[in-house]
Coordinates of C-alpha atoms and ligand atoms in Angstrom, one line a residue:
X19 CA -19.8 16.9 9.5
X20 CA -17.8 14.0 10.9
X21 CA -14.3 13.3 10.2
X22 CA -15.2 10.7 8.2
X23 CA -15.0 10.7 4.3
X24 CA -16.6 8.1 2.0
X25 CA -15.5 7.6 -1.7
X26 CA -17.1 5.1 -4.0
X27 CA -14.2 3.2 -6.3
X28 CA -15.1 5.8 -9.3
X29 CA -14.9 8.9 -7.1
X30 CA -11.3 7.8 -5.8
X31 CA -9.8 7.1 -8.8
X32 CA -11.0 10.3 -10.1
X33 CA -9.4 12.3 -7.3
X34 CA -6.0 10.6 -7.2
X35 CA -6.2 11.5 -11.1
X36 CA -6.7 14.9 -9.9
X37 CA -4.3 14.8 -7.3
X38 CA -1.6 13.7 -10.2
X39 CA -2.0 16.7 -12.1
X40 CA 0.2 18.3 -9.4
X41 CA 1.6 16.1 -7.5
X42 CA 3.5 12.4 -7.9
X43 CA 1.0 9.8 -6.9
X44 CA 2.9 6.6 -6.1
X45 CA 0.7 3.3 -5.7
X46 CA 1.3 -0.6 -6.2
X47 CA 1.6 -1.5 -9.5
X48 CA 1.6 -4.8 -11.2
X49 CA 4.9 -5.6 -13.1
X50 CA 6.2 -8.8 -14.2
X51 CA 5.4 -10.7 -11.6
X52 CA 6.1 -8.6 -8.8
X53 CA 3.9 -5.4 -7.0
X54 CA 6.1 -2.5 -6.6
X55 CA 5.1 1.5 -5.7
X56 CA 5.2 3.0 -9.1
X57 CA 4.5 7.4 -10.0
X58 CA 0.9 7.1 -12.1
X59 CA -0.3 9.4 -14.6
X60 CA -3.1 11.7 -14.3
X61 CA -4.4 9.3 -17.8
X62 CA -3.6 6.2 -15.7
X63 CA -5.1 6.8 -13.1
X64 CA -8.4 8.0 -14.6
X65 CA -8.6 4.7 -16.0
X66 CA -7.6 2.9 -13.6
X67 CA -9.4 -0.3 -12.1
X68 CA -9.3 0.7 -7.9
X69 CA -7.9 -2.7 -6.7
X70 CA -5.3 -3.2 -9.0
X71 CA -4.1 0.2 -6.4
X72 CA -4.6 -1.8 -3.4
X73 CA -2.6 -4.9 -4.3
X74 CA 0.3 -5.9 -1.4
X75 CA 3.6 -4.3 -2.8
X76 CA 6.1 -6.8 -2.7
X77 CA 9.3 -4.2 -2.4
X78 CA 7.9 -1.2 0.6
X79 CA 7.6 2.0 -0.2
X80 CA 10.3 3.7 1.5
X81 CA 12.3 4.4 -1.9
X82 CA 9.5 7.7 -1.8
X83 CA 11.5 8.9 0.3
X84 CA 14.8 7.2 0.4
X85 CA 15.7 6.1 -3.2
X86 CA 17.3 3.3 -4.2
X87 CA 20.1 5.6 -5.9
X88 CA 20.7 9.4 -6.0
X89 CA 22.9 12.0 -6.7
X90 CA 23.9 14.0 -3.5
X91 CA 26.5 16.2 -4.8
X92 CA 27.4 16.9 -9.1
X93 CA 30.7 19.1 -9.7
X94 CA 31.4 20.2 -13.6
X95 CA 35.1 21.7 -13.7
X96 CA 36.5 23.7 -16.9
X97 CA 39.9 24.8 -17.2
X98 CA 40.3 28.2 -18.0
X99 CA 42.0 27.8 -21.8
X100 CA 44.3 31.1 -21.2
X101 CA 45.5 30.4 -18.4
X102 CA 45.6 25.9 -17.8
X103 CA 46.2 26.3 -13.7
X104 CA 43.2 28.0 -13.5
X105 CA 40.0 26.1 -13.0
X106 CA 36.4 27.0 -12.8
X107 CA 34.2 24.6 -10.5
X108 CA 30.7 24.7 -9.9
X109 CA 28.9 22.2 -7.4
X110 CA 25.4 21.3 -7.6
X111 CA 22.6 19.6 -5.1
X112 CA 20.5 18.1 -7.0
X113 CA 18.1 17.0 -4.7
X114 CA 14.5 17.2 -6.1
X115 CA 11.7 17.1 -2.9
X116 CA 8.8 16.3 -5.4
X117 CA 5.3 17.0 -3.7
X118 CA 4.2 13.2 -3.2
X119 CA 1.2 11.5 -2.6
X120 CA 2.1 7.7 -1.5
X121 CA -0.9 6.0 -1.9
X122 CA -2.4 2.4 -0.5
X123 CA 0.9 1.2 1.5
X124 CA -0.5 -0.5 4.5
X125 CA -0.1 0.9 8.4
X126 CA 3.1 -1.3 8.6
X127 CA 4.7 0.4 5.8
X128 CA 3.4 4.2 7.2
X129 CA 5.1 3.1 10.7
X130 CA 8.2 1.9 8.4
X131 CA 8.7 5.9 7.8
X132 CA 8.6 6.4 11.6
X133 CA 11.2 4.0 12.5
X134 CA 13.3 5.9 9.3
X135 CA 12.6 9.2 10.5
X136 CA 14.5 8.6 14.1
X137 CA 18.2 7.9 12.6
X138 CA 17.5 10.2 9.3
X139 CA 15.7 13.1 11.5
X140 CA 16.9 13.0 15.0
X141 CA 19.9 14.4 17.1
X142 CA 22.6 16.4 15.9
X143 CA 22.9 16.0 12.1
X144 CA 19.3 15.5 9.9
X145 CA 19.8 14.1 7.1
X146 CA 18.6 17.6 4.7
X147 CA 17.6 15.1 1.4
X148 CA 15.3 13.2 3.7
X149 CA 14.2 15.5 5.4
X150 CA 13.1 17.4 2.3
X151 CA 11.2 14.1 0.6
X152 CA 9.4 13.2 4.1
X153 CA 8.3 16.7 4.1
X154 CA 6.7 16.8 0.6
X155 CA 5.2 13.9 1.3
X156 CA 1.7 13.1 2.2
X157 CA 1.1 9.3 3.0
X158 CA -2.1 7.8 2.7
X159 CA -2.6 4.4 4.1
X160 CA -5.1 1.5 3.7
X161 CA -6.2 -0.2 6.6
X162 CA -5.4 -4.1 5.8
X163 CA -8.8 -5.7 4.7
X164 CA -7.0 -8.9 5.5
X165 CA -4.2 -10.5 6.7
X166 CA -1.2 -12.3 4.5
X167 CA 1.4 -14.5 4.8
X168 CA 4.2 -13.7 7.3
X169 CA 2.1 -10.7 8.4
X170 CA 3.3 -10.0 12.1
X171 CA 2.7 -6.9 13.4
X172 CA 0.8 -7.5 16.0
X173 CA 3.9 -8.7 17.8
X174 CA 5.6 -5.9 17.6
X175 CA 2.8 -3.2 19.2
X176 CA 0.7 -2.7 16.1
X177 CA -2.4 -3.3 14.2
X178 CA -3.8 -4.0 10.8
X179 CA -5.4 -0.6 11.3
X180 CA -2.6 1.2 13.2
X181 CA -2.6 5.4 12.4
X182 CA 0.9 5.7 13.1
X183 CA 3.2 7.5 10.9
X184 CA -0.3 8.1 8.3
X185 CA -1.7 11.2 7.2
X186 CA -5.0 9.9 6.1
X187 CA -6.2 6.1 6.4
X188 CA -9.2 4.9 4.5
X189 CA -10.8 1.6 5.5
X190 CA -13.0 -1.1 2.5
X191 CA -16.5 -0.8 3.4
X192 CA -19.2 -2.0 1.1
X193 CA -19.8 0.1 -1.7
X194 CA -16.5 2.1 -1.2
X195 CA -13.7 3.5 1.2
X196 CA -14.2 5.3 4.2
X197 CA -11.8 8.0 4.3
X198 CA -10.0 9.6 8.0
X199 CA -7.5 12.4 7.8
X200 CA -4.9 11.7 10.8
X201 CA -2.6 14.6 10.4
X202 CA -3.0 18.2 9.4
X203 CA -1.2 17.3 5.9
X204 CA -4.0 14.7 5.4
X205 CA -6.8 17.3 6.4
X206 CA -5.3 19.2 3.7
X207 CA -5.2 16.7 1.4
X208 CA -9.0 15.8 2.1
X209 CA -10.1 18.8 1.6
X210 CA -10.6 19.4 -1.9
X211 CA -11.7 15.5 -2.3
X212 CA -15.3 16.2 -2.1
X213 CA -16.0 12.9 -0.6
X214 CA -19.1 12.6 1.4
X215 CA -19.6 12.4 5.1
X216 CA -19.4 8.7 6.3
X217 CA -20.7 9.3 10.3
X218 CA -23.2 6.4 9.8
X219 CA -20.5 4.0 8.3
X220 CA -18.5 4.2 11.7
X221 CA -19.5 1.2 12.7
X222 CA -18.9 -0.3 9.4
X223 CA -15.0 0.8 9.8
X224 CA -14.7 -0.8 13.3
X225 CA -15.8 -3.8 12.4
X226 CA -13.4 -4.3 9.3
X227 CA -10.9 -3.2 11.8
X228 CA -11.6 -6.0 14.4
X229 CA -12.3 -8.4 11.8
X230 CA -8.7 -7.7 10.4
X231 CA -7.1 -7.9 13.4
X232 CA -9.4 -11.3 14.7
X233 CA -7.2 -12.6 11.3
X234 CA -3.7 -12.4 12.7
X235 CA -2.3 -15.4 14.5
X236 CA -1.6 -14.8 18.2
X237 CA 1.5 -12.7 18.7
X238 CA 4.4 -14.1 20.5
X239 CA 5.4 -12.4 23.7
X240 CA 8.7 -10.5 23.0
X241 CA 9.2 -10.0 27.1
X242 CA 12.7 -8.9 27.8
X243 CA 13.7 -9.5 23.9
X244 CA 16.0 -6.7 23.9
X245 CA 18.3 -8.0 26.4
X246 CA 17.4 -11.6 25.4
X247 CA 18.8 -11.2 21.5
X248 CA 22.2 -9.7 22.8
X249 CA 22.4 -12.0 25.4
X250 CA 23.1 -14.5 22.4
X251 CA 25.9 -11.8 21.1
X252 CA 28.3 -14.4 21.4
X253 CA 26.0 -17.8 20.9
X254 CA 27.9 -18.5 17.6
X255 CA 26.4 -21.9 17.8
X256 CA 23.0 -20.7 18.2
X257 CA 23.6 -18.0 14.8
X258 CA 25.5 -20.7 12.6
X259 CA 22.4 -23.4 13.1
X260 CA 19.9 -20.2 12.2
X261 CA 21.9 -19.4 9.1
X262 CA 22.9 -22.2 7.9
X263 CA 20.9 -21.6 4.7
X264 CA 21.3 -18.1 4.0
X265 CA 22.4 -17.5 0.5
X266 CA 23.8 -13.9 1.6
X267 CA 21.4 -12.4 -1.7
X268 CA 20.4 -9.2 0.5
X269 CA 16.5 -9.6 -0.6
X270 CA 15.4 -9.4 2.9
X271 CA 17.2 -6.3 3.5
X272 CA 16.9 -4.1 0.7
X273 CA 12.4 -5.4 0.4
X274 CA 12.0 -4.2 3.8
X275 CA 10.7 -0.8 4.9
X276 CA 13.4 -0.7 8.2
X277 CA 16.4 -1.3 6.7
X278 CA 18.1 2.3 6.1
X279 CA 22.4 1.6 5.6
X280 CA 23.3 2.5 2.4
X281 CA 26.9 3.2 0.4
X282 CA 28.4 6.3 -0.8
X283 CA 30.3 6.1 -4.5
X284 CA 31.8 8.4 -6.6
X285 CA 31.5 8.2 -10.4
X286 CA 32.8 10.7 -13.5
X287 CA 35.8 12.4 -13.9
X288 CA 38.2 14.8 -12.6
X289 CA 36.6 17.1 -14.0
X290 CA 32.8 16.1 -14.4
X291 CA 31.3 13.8 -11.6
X292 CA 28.9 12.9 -8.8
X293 CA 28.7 11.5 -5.4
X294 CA 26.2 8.9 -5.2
X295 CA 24.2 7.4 -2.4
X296 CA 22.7 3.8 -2.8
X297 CA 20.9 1.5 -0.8
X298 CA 23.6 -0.8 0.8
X299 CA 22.5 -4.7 3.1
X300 CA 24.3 -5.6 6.1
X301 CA 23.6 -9.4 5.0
X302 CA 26.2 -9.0 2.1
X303 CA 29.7 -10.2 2.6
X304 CA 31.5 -7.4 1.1
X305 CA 29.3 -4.3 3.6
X306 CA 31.6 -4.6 6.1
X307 CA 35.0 -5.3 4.2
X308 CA 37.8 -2.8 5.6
X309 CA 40.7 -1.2 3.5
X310 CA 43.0 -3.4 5.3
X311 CA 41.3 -6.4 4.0
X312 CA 39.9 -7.1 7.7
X313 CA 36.3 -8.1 7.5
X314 CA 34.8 -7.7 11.0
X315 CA 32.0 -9.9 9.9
X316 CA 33.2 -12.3 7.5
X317 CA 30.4 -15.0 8.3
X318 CA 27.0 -15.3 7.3
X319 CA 26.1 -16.1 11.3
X320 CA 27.7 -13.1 11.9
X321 CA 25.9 -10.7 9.7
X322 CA 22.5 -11.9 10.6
X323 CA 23.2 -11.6 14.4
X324 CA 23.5 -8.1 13.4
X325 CA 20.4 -7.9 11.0
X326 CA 18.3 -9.4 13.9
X327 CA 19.9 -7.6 16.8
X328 CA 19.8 -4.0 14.8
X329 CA 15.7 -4.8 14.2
X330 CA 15.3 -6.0 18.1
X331 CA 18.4 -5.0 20.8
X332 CA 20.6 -2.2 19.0
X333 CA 17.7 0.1 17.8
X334 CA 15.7 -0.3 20.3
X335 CA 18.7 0.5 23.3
X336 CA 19.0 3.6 21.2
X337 CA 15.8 5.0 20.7
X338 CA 13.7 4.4 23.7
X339 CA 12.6 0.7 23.6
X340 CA 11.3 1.1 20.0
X341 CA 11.8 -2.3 17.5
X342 CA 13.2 -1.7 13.9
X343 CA 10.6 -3.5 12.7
X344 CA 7.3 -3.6 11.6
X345 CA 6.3 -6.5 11.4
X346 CA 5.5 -6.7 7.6
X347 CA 6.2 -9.7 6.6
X348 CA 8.5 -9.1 3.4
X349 CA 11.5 -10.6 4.5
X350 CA 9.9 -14.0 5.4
X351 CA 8.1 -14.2 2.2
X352 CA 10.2 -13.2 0.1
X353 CA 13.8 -15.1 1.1
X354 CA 14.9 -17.7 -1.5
X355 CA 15.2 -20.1 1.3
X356 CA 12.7 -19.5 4.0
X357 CA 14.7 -17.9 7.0
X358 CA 12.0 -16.4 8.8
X359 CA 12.9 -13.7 11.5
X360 CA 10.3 -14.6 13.5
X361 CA 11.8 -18.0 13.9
X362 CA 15.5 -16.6 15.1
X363 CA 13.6 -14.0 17.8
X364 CA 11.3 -16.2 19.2
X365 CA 14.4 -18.8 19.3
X366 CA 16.3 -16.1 20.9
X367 CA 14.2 -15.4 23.4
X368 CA 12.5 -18.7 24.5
X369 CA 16.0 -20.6 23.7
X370 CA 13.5 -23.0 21.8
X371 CA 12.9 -24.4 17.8
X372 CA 9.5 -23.6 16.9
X373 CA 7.7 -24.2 13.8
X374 CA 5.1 -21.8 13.1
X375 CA 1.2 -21.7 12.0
X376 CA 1.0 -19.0 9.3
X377 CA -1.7 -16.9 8.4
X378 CA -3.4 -18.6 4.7
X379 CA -2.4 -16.3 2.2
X380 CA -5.8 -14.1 1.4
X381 CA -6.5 -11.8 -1.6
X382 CA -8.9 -8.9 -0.2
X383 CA -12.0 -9.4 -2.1
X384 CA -12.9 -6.4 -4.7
X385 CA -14.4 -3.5 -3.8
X386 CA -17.4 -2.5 -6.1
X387 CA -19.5 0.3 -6.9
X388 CA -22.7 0.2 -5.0
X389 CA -25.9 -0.7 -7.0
X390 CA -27.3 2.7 -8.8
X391 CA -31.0 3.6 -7.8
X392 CA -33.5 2.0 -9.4
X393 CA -36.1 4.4 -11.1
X394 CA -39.7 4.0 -10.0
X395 CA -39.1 1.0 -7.8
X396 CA -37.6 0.4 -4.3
X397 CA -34.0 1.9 -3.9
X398 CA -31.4 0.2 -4.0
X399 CA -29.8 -1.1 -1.4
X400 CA -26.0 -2.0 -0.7
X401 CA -25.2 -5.3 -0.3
X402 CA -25.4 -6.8 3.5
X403 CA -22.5 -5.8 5.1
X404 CA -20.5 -9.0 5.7
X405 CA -20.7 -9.9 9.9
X406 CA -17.0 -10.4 11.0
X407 CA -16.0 -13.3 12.1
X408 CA -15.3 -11.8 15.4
X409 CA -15.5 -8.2 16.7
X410 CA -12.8 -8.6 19.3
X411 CA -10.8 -5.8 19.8
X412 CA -7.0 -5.6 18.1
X413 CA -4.4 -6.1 21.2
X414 CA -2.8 -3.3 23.2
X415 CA -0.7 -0.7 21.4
X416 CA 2.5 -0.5 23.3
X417 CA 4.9 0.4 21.0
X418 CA 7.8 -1.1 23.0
X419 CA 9.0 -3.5 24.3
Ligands
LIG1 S1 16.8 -13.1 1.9 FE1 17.3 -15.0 3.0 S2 19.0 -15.9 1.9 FE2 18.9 -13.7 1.3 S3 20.3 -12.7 2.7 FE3 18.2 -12.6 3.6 S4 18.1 -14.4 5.0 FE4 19.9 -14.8 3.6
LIG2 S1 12.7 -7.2 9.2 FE1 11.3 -8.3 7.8 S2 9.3 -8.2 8.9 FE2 10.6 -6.7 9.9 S3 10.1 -4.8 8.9 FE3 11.9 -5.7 7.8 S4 11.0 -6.9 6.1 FE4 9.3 -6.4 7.5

């Protein structure tokens, strides 16, 4: 038996609507006109057509883990009616560590978690509602089939079929998905799927790899960036002329899977209340606003030298050369008026103004059930497995800089 599991569309439906019976399953869902990570039904997902799972997510997953809002701490006084001095408080931590399967994120998102897990998990405090989530948590990951607009991570170590921060992968391959448990939580997870062994579709699986990451544009070389980006610490010039545009909206902040700051509020009553923790954005005017009134960064330059320099110089001189980010692409696609990140580091660093040649935006094609066998006539064949256009291997893996 090889570690390799293969699933036909039908057969993975049916075991994610197993695996809902128990657990959350969280997958892309369409709504509106947006693809966000949604909890599925058991029902849902029964029925559920397999790529409408796989779709991009605009927003990244993190909010599995780290939600958008919750309640840390609730307190419920009563005052003791004999005796009004006299109050009776009682505190509760609410925090609910839901067994989780996160399904069909891509390895950009999975490596998202990693980067979150250094500041959340690491040193001297842990962060205990984290930690809890991250823990009942099992991610599984699709390796991309193809590459979309803004995607970037091979600049920043990775690969559209990188392992990193997965518990299982599974790779498109004609017919179905082939299935690789990374971790021991993704063994575990595996074994009760009853896929098939896939040894014979290795091949198969490397090839959509290298095909996928032929795809991606050549990556810039981000030599030295670290020291490069806060070498321009106090290039106002250079910051004004890259922000000129900015609206100071926060999309690209709170869509993408790095960004971790977030605000602490209190709500209720004397007597009846919670503390609450929300996602907060550095690229907002009012983030850094003191109780004195002083704002230590009152401009728009000024808040995305520190949005760039956090992703590429401050996280990376704190933990070990690693970047805080992933290369996924959200922020460029998704701000209102094009700033594109890659721009300001490449800028940084060569001390140029580039214009770039994007990746065309590419919907994976469906996946479909191979053909059943034929009765009394030849079997059935899969389709010809599509050649790659190239076999190349992805780039090197360093993960720093
Ligand atoms: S999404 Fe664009 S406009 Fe909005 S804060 Fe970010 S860089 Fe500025
Ligand atoms: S900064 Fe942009 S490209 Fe990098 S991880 Fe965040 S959203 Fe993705």
């Amino acid at each position: 038996m090889s570690n390799l599991l293969f699933a036909t569309p039908k057969e993975l439906t049916g075991w994610l609507s197993k695996l809902a019976s128990g657990k959350r399953v969280m997958a892309p869902r369409q709504e509106g006109p947006s693809v966000v990570f949604r909890a599925y039904t058991a029902k849902e997902l029964a029925a559920a057509d397999v790529n409408a799972l796989l779709k991009r997510s605009y927003s990244s997953p993190k909010q599995a883990i780290l939600p958008q809002c919750e309640t840390l701490v609730a307190f419920k006084s009563a005052k003791d009616p004999e005796d009004m001095s006299k109050l009776t408080t009682t505190v509760e931590n609410p925090c609910v560590a839901e067994p989780t399967v996160l399904f069909g994120g891509r390895p950009c998102d999975a490596r998202g978690f990693v980067v979150l897990d250094r500041p959340y998990l690491e040193g001297k405090f842990k962060d205990p509602y984290y930690a809890a989530r991250r823990e009942a948590t099992v991610i599984v990951t699709q390796a991309c089939p193809t590459v979309l607009n803004g995607c970037f991570c091979n600049w920043v170590g990775s690969d559209p079929a990188d392992k990193e921060g997965s518990d299982v992968i599974f790779t498109a391959v004609d017919g179905g998905f082939v299935f690789e448990a990374v971790t021991e939580k993704g063994e575990a997870l595996l074994a009760g799927a009853g896929f098939a062994d896939a040894a014979d579709k290795a091949e198969a699986v490397a090839a959509a790899h290298a095909a996928a990451a032929e795809a991606l544009p050549a990556p810039s070389t981000l030599d030295h960036v670290q020291e490069k980006v806060a070498a321009r610490f106090t290039d106002n010039a250079f910051w004004d002329k890259e922000t000129v545009k900015c609206l100071s909206c926060g999309c690209c902040t709170f869509i993408c899977p790095t960004c971790q700051c977030f605000t602490i509020t209190d709500e209720g009553s004397q007597l009846d209340g919670r503390r609450l923790r929300s996602w907060d954005s550095c690229m907002t005017p009012l983030f850094t606003m003191e109780t004195s009134g002083h704002n230590p960064r009152p401009t728009k330059a000024n808040r995305m030298r520190n949005r760039v320099s956090h992703k590429f110089s401050f996280y990376p001189e704190r933990y070990d050369g690693y970047f805080s980010c992933v290369g996924c692409g959200r922020c460029v696609v998704s701000c209102p008026v094009s700033l594109d990140i890659r721009h300001m580091v490449k800028a940084a660093v060569e001390g140029c103004d580039l214009v770039f040649e994007d990746a065309p935006v590419a919907e994976p094609a469906p996946v479909v059930e191979a053909p059943a066998p034929v009765a009394e006539a030849a079997p059935a064949q899969n389709p010809a497995p599509q050649k790659p256009a190239s076999q190349k291997p992805s780039k090197g893996k360093s993960k720093k800089k």
